[in-house]
mmCIF file of C-alpha atoms in Angstrom:
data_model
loop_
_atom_site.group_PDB
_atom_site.id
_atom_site.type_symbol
_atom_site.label_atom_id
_atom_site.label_comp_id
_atom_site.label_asym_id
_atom_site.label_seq_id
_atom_site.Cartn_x
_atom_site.Cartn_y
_atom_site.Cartn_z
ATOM 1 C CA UNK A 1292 -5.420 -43.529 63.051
ATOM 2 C CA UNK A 1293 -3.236 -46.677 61.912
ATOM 3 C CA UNK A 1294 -2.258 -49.184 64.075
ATOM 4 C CA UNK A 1295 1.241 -49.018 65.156
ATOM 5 C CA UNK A 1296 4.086 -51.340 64.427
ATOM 6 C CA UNK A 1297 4.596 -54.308 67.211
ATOM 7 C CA UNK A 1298 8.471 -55.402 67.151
ATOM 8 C CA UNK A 1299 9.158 -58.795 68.834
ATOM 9 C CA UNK A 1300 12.779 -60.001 70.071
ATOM 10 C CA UNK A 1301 13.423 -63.820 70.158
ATOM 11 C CA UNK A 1302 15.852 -65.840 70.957
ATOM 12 C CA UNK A 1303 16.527 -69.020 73.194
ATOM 13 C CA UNK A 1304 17.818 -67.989 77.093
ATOM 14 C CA UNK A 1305 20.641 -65.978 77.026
ATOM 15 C CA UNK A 1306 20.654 -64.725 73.526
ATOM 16 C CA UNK A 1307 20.505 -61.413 74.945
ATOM 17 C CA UNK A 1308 17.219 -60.398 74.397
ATOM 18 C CA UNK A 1309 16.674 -57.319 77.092
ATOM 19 C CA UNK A 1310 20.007 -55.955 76.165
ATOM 20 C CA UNK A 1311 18.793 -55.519 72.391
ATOM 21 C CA UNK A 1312 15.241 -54.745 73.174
ATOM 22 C CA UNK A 1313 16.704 -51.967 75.743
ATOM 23 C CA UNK A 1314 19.363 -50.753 73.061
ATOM 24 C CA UNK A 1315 16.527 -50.726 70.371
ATOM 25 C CA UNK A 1316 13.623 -48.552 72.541
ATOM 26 C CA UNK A 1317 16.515 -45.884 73.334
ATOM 27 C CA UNK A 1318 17.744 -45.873 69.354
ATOM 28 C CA UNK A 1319 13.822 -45.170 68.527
ATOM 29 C CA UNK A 1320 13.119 -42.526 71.381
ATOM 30 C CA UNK A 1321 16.075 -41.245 70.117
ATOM 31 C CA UNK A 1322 14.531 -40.382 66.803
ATOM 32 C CA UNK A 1323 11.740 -38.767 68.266
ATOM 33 C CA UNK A 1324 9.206 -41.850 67.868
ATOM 34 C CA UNK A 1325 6.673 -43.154 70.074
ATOM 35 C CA UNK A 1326 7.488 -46.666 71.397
ATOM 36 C CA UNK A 1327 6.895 -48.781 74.662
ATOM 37 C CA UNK A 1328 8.372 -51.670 75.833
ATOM 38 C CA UNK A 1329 7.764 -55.108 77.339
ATOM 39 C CA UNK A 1330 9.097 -57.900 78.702
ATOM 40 C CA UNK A 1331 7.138 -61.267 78.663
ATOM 41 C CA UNK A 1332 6.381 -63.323 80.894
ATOM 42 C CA UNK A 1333 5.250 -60.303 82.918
ATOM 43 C CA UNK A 1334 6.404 -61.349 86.305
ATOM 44 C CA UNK A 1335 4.282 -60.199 89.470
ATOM 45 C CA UNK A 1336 1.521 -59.598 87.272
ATOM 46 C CA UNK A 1337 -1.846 -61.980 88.628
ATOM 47 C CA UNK A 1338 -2.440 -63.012 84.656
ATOM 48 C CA UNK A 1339 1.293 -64.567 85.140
ATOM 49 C CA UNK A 1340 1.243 -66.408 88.804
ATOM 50 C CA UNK A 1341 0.461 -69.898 86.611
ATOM 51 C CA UNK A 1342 3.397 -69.315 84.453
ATOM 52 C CA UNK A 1343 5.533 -68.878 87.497
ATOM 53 C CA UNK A 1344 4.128 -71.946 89.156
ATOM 54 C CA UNK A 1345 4.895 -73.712 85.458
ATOM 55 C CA UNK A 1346 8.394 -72.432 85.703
ATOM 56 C CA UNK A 1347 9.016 -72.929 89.359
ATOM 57 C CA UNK A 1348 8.022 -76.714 88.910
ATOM 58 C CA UNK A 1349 5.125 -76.602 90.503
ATOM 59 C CA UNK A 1350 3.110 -78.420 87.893
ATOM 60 C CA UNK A 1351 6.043 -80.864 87.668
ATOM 61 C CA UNK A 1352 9.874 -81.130 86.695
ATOM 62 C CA UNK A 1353 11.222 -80.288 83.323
ATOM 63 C CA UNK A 1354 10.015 -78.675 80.404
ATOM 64 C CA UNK A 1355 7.597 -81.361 79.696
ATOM 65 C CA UNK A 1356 5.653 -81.893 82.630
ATOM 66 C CA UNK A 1357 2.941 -79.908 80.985
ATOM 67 C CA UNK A 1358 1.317 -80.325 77.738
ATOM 68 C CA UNK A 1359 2.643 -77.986 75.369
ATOM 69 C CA UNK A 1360 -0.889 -76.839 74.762
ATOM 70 C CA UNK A 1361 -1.694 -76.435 77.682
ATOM 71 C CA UNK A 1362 1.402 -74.102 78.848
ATOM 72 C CA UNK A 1363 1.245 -72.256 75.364
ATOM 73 C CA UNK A 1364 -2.336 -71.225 76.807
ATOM 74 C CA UNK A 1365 -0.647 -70.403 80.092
ATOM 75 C CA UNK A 1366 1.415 -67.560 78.411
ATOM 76 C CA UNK A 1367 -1.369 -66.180 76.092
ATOM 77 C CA UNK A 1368 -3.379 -65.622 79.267
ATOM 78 C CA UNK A 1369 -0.241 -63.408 80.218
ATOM 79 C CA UNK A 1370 -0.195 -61.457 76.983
ATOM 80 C CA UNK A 1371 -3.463 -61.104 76.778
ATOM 81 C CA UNK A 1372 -3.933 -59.150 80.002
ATOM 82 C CA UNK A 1373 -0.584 -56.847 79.276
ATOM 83 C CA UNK A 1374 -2.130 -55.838 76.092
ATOM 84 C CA UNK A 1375 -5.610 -55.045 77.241
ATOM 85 C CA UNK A 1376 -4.403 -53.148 80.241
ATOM 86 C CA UNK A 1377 -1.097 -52.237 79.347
ATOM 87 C CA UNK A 1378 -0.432 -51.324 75.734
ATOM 88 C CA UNK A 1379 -3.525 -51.659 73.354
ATOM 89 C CA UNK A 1380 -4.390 -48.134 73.732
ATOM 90 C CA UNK A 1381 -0.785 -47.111 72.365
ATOM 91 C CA UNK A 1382 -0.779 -49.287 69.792
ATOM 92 C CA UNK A 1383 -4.070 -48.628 67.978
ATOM 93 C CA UNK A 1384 -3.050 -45.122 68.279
ATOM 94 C CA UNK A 1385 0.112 -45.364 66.053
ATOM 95 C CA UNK A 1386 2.950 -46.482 68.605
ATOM 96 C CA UNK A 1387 5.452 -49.096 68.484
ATOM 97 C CA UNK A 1388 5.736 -51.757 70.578
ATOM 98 C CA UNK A 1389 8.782 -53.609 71.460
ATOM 99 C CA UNK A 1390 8.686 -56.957 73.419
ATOM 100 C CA UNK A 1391 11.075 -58.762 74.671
ATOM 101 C CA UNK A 1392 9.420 -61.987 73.917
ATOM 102 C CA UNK A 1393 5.852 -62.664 72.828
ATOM 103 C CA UNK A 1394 3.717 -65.738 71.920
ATOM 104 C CA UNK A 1395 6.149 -65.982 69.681
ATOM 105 C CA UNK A 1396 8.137 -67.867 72.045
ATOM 106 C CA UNK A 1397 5.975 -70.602 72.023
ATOM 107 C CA UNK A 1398 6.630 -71.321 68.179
ATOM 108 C CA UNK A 1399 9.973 -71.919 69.986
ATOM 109 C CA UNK A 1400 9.724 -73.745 73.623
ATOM 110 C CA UNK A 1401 6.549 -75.432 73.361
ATOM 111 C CA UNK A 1402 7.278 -76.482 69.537
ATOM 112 C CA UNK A 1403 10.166 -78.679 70.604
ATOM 113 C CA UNK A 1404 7.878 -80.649 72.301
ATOM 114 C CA UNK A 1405 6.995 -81.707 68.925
ATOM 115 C CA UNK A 1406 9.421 -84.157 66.210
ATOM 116 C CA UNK A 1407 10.302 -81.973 63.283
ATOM 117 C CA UNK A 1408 7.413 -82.628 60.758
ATOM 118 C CA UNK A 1409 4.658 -82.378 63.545
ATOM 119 C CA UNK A 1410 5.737 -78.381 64.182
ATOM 120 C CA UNK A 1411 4.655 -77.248 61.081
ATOM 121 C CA UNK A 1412 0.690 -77.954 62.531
ATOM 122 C CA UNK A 1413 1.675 -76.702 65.652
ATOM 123 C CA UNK A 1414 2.624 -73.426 64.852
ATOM 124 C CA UNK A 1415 -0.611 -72.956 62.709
ATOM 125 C CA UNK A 1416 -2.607 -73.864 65.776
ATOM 126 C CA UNK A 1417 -0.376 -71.305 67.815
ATOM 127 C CA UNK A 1418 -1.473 -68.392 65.450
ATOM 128 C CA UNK A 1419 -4.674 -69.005 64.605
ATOM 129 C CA UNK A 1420 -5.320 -69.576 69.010
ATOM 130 C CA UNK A 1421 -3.270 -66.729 69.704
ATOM 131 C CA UNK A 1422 -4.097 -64.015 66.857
ATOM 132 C CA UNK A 1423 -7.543 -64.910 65.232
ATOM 133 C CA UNK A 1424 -9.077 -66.528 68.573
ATOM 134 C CA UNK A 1425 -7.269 -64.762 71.160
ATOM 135 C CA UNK A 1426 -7.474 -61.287 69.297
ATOM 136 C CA UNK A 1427 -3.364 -60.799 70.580
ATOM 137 C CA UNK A 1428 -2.036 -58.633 67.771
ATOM 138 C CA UNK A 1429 0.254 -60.620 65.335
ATOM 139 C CA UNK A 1430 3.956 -58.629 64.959
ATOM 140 C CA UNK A 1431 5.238 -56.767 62.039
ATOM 141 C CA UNK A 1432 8.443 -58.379 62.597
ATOM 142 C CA UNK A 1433 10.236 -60.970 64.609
ATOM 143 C CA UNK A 1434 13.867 -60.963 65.108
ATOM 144 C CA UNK A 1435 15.572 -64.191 66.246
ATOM 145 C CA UNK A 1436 18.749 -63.795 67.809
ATOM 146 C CA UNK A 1437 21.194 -66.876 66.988
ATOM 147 C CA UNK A 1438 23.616 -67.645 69.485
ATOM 148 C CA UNK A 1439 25.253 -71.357 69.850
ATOM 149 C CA UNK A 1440 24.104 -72.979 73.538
ATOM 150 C CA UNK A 1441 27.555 -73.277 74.537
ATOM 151 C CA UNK A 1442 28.239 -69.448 74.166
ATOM 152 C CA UNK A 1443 24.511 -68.783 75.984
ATOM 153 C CA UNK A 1444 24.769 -71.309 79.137
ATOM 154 C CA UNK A 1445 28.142 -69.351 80.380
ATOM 155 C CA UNK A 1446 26.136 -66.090 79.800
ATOM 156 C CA UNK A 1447 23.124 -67.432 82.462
ATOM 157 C CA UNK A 1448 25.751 -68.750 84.894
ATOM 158 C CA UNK A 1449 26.758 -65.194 84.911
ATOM 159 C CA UNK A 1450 23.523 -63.687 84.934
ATOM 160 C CA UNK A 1451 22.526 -66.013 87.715
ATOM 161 C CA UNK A 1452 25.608 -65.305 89.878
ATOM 162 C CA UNK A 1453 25.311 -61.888 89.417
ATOM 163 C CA UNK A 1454 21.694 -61.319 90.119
ATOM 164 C CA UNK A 1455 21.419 -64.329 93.204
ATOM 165 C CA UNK A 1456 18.760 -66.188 90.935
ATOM 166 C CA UNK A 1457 18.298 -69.465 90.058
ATOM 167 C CA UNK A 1458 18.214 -70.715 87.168
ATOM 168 C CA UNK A 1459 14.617 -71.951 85.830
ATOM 169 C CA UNK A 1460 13.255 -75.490 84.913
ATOM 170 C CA UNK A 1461 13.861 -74.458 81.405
ATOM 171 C CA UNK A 1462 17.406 -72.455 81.756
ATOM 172 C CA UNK A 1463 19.126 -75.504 83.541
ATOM 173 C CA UNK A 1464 18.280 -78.052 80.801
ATOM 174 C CA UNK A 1465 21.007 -77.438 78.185
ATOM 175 C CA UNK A 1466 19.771 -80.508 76.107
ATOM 176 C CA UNK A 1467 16.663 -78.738 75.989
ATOM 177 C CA UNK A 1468 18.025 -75.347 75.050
ATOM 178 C CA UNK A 1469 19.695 -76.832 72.342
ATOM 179 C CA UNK A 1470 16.936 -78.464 70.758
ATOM 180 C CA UNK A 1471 14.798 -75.004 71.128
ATOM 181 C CA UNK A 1472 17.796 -73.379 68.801
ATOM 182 C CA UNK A 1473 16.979 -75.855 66.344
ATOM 183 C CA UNK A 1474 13.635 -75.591 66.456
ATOM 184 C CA UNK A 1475 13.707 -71.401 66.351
ATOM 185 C CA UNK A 1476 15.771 -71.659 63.473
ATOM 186 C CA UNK A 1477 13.140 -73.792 61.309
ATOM 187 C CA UNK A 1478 10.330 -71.512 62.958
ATOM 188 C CA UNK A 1479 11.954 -68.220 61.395
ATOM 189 C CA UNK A 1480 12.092 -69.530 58.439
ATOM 190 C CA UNK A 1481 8.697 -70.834 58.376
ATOM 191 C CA UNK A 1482 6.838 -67.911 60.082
ATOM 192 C CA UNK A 1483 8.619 -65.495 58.561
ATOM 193 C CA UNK A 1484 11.342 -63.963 61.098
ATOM 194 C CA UNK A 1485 14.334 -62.057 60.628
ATOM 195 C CA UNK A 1486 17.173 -64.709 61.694
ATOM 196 C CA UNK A 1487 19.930 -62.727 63.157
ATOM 197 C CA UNK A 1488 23.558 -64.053 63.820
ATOM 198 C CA UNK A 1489 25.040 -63.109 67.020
ATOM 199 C CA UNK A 1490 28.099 -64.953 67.494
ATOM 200 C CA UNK A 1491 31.599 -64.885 65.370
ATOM 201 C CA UNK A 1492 32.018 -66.392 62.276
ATOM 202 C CA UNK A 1493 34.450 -69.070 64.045
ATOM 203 C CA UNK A 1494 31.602 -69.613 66.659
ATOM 204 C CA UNK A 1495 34.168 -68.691 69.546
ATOM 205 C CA UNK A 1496 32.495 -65.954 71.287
ATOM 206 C CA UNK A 1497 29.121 -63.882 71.065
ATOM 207 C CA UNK A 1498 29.213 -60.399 69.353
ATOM 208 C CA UNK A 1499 29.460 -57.344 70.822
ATOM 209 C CA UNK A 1500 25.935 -55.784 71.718
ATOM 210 C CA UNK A 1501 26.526 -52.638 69.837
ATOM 211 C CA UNK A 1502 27.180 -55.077 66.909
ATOM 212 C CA UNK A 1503 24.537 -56.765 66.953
ATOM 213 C CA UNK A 1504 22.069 -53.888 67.801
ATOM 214 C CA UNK A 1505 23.177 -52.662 64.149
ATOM 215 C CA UNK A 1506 22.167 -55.300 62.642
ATOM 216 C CA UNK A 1507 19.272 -55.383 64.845
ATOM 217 C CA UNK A 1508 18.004 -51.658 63.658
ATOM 218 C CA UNK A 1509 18.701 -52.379 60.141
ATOM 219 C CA UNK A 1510 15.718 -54.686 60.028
ATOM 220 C CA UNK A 1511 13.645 -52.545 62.022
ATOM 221 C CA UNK A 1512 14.629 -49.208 59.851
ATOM 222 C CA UNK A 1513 12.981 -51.470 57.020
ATOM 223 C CA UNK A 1514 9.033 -51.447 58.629
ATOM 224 C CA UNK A 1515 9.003 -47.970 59.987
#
């Protein structure tokens, strides 16, 4: 049997990646297909306690208190034991997979570590680690969800209020979050994603959901 299709949704914090992810896996169970879904990192998990400790600060304050190698590693790790215990089984047997997030993520975070014309090597070390070395499956398609930091930092304010969390050591640093839109941007069109706008044409507010899971199903229509 063919392997199955592995959809990944991007997008720097607050984009609204669950919401679309969620939205997409009930569209396609809808139609009668088989698809899982999951959510990187994959908190509580043992494969993920260093990736907590990373985002927690325990390794040190900011998003550059570790090497961006190094943390890129940190997340594989993570991936790597969801797919061999979790999900390999349904996806060499035909199923799609939808994350919310991947190792694509570090072709975003960890890249910005990096001035523009360096990211261009690191992203070809990130997929030949990840996919050839590694042995993570590489997606069928990656959806980036655009949405302007000013529109996203209300959104985790909310989020945080609403769910008694704190903010993480990459959430809180704006700066940061708006250099990782930049650098997301250049990665989709280098790598090949499926840039997706989510805001309003006079960059006042973000889309409606239902809006934007149109768009998102259009490009995932195209690879099933």
């Amino acid at each position: 049997m063919a392997k199955g299709k592995l959809i990944v949704i991007e997008g720097t914090d607050g984009a609204g990646k669950a919401t679309q992810t969620q939205l997409a896996y009930k569209a396609l169970c809808e139609q009668g297909l088989a698809v899982d879904m999951r959510s990187f990192p994959n908190y509580g998990t043992p494969a993920c306690a260093p990736v907590e400790m990373y985002l927690h600060g325990q390794f040190g304050n900011g998003p550059r208190a570790v090497s961006p190698y190094a943390a890129t590693t940190l997340y594989v790790v993570d991936q790597f034991a969801s797919f061999k215990t979790d999900w390999q089984t349904i996806y060499e047997n035909g199923g799609i997979i939808l994350c919310d997030r991947y190792t694509t993520s570090n072709a975003i975070h960890q890249a910005s570590a990096f001035e523009m014309d360096e990211q261009k090597a690191f992203w070809q070390w990130l997929e030949d680690f990840a996919y050839d070395k590694v042995g993570l499956p590489k997606p069928d398609l990656v959806l980036f969800l655009d949405v302007p930091v000013a529109l996203t930092a209300a959104l985790m304010k909310k989020r945080a209020a609403e769910t008694n969390t704190e903010c993480d050591i990459l959430e809180s640093d704006l700066a940061y979050q708006q250099l990782c839109r930049g650098t997301g941007m250049r990665a989709a069109e280098a790598l090949g994603w499926k840039a997706i706008q989510c805001f309003s044409d006079d960059v006042t507010d973000i889309l409606p959901a239902e809006a934007i899971h149109k768009k998102v199903m259009r490009h995932i229509s195209k690879i099933l």
